PDB file of C-alpha atoms in Angstrom:
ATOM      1  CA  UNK A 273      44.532  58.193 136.442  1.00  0.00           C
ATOM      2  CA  UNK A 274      45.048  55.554 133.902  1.00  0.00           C
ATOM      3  CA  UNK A 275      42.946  55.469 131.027  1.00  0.00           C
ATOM      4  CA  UNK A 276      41.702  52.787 128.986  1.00  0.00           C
ATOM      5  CA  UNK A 277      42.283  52.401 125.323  1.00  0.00           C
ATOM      6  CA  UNK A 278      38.757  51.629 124.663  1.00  0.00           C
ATOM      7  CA  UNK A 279      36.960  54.018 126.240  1.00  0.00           C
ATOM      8  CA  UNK A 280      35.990  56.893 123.820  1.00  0.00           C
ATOM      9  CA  UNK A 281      38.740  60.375 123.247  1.00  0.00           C
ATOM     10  CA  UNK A 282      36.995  62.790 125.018  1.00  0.00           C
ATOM     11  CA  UNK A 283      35.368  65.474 122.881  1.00  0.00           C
ATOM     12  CA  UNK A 284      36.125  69.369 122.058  1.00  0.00           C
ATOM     13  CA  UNK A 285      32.589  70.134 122.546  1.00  0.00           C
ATOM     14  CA  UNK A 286      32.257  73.477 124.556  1.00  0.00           C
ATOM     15  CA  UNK A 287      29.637  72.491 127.142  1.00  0.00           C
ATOM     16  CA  UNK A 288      31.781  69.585 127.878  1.00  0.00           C
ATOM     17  CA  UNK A 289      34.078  70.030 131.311  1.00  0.00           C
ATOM     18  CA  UNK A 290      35.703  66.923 133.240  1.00  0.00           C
ATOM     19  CA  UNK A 291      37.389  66.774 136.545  1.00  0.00           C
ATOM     20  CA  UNK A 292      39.956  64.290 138.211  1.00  0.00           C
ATOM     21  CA  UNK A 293      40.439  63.961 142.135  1.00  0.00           C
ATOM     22  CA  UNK A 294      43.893  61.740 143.261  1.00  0.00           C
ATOM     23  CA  UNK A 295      43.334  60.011 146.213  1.00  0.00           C
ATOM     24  CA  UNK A 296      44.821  58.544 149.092  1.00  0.00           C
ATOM     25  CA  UNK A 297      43.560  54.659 150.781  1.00  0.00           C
ATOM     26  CA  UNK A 298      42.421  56.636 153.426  1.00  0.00           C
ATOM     27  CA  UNK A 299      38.277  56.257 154.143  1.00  0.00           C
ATOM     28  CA  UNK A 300      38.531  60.225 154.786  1.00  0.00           C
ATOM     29  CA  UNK A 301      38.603  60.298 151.249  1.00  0.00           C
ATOM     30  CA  UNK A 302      34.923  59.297 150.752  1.00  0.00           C
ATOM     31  CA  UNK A 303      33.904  62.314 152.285  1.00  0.00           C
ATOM     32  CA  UNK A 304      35.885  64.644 150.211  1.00  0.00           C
ATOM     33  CA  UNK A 305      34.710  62.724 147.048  1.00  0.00           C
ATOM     34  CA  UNK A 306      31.235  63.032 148.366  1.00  0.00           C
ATOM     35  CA  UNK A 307      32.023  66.994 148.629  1.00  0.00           C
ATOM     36  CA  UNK A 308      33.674  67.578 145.344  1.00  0.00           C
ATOM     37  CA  UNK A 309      30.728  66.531 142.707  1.00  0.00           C
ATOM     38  CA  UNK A 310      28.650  69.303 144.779  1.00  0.00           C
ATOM     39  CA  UNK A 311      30.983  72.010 144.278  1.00  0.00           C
ATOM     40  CA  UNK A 312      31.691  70.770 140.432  1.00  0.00           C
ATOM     41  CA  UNK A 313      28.130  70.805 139.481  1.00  0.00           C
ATOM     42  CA  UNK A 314      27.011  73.798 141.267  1.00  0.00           C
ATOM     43  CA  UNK A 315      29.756  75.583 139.573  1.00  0.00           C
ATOM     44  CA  UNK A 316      28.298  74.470 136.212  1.00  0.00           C
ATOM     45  CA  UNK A 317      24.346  75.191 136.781  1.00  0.00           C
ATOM     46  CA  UNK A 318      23.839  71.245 137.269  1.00  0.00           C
ATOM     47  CA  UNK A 319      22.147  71.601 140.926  1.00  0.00           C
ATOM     48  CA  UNK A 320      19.508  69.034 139.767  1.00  0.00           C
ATOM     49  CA  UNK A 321      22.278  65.967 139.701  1.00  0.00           C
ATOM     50  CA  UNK A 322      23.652  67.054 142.923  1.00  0.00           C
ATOM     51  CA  UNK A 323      22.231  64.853 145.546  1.00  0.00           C
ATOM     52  CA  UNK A 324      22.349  61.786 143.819  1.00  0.00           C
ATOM     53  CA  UNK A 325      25.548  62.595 142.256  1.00  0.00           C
ATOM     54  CA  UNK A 326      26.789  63.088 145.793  1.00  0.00           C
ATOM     55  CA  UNK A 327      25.777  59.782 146.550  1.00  0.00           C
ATOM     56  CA  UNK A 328      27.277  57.395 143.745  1.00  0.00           C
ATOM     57  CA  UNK A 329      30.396  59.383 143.878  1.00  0.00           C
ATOM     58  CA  UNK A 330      30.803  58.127 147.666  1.00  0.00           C
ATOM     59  CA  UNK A 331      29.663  54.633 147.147  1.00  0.00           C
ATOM     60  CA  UNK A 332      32.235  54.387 144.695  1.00  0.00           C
ATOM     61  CA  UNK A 333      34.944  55.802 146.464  1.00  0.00           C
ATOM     62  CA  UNK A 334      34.268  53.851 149.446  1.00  0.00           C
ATOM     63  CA  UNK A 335      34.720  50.925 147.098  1.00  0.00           C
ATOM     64  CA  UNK A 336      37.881  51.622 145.698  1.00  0.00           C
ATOM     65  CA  UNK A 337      38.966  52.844 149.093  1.00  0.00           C
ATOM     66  CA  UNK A 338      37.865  49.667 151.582  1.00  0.00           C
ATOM     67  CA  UNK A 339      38.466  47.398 149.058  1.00  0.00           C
ATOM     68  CA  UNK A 340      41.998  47.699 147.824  1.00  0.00           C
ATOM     69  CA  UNK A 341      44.997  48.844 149.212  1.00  0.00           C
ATOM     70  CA  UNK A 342      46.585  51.504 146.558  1.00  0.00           C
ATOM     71  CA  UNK A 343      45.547  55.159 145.809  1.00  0.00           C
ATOM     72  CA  UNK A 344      42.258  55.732 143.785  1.00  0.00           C
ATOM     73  CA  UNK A 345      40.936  58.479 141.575  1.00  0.00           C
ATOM     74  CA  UNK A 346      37.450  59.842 140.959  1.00  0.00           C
ATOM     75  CA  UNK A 347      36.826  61.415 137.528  1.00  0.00           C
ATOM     76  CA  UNK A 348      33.394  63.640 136.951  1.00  0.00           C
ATOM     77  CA  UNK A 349      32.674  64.255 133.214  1.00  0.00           C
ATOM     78  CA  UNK A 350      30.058  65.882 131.648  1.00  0.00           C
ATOM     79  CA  UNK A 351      29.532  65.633 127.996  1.00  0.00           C
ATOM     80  CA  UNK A 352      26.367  65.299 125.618  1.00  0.00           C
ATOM     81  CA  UNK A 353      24.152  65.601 128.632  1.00  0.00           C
ATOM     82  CA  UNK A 354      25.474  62.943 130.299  1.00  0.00           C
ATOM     83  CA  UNK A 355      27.383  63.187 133.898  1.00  0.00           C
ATOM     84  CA  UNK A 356      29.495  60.201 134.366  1.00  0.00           C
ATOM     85  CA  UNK A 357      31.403  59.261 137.326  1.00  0.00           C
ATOM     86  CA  UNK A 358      34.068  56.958 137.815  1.00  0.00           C
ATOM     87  CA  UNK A 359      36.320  55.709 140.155  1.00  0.00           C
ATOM     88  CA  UNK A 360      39.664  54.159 139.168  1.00  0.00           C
ATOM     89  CA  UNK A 361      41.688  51.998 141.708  1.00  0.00           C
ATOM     90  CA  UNK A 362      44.873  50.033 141.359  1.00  0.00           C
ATOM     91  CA  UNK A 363      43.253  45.886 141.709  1.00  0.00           C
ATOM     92  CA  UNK A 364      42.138  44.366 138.229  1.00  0.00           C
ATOM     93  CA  UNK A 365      40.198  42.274 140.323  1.00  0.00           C
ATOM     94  CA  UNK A 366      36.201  42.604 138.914  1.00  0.00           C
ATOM     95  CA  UNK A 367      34.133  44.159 141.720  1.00  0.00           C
ATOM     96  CA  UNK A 368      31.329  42.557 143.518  1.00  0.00           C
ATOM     97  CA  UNK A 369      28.251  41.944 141.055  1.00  0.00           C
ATOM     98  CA  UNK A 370      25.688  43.888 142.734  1.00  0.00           C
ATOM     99  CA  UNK A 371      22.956  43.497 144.927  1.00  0.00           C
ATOM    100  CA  UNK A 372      19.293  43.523 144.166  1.00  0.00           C
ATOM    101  CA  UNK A 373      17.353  45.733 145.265  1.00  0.00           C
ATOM    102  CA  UNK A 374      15.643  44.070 147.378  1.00  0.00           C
ATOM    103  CA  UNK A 375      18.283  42.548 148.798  1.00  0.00           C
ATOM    104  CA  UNK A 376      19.740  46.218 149.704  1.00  0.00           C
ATOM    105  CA  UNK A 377      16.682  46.826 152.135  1.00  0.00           C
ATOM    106  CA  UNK A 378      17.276  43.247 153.830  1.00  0.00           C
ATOM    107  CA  UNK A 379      21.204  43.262 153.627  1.00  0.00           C
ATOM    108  CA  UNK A 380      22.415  44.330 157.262  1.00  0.00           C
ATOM    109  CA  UNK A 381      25.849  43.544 156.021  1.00  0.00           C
ATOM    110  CA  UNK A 382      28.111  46.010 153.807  1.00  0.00           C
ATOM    111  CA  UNK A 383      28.019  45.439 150.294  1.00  0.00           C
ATOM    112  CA  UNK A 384      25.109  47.623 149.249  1.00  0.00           C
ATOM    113  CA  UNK A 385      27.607  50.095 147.486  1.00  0.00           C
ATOM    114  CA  UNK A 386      27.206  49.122 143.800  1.00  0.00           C
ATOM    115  CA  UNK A 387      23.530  47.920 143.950  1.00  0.00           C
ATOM    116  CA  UNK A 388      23.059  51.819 145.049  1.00  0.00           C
ATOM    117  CA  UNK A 389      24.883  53.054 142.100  1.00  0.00           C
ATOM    118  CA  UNK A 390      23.058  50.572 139.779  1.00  0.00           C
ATOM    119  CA  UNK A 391      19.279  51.437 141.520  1.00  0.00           C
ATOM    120  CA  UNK A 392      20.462  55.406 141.185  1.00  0.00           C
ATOM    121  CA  UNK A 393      22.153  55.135 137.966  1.00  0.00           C
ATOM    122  CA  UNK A 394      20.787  55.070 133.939  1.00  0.00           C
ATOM    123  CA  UNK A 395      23.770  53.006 133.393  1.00  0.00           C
ATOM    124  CA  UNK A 396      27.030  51.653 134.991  1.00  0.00           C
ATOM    125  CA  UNK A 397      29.451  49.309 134.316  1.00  0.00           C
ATOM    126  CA  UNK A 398      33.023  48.690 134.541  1.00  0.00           C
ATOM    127  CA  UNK A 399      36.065  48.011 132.764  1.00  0.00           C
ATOM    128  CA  UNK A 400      39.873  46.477 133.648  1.00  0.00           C
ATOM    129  CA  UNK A 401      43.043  49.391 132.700  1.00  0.00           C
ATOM    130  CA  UNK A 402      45.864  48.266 131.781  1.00  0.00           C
ATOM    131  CA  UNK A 403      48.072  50.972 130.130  1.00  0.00           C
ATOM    132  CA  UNK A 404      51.863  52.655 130.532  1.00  0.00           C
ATOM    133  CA  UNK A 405      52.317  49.744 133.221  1.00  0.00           C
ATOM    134  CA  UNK A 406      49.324  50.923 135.071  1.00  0.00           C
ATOM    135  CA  UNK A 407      47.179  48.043 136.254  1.00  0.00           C
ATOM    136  CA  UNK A 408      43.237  48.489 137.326  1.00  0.00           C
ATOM    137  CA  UNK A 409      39.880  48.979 136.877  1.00  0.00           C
ATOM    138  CA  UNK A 410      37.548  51.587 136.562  1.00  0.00           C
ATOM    139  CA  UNK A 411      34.096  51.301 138.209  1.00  0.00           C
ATOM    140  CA  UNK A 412      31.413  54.395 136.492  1.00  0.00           C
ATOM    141  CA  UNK A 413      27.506  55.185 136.345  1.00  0.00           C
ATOM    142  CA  UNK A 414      26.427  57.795 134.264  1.00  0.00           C
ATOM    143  CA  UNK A 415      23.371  60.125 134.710  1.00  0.00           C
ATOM    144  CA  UNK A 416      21.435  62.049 132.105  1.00  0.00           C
ATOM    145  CA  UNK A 417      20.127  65.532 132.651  1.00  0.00           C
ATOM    146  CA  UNK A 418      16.846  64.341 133.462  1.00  0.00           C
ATOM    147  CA  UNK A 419      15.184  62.843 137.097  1.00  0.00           C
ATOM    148  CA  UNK A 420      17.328  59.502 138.209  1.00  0.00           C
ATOM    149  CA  UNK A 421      15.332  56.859 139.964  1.00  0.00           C
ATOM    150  CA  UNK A 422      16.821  57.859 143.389  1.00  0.00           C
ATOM    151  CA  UNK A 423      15.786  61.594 143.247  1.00  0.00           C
TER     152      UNK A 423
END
């Protein structure tokens, strides 16, 4: 997954651990991105982040996935406390500014993914890639060790 020269060197810090899944345009691939968080965080003692970790990870898998029309990547990182997830795709194109909440209960069209992530998120954001020729964006949400607003 391309990385963005901004974005912070990841740190030696012991307790720190990050994971990256390549994926294929292919919506079956929201379901194994949904999967893989529970597994990672399990494996690491984090069973509180699970469900909602679960959740963002899809939503913004199925963004990258319905969305564009190249491979994407989900990246889990824990580091300081923080879990952040992230899911690169191959468009530059800015996503969707998302949804109020409000308008997420009323909304019976799609669209609901990112104002999910930003309701069950401390924080999210994204930013364009452009490095080695790569072209992109990545779309993240972070979570800190404590209760998130959608537990």
């Amino acid at each position: 997954m391309p990385e963005n020269d901004a974005e912070p060197e990841f740190t030696s810090d012991p307790e720190s651990w990050e994971y990256s899944l390549y994926i294929p345009n292919d919506l079956r691939a929201v379901t194994v991105s949904r999967r893989t968080p529970r597994l990672i965080l399990t494996m690491h003692g984090l069973i509180g982040l699970v469900d909602v970790a679960e959740l963002l990870a899809s939503e913004l898998v199925s963004n990258a996935v319905r969305h564009t029309k190249g491979p994407a990547a989900l990246r889990v990182r824990w580091s300081a406390g923080v879990l952040r997830i992230g899911a690169w795709d191959a468009d530059p194109r800015p996503p969707e500014p998302p949804q109020e909440l409000g308008q997420l209960i009323e909304s019976e069209d799609g669209g609901r993914g990112l104002g999910i992530v930003r309701a069950c998120s401390d924080l999210w954001g994204w930013q364009p890639l452009s490095r080695f020729g790569n072209r992109g964006k990545f779309v993240w949400c972070e979570l800190a060790a404590g209760v998130s607003a959608c537990a």
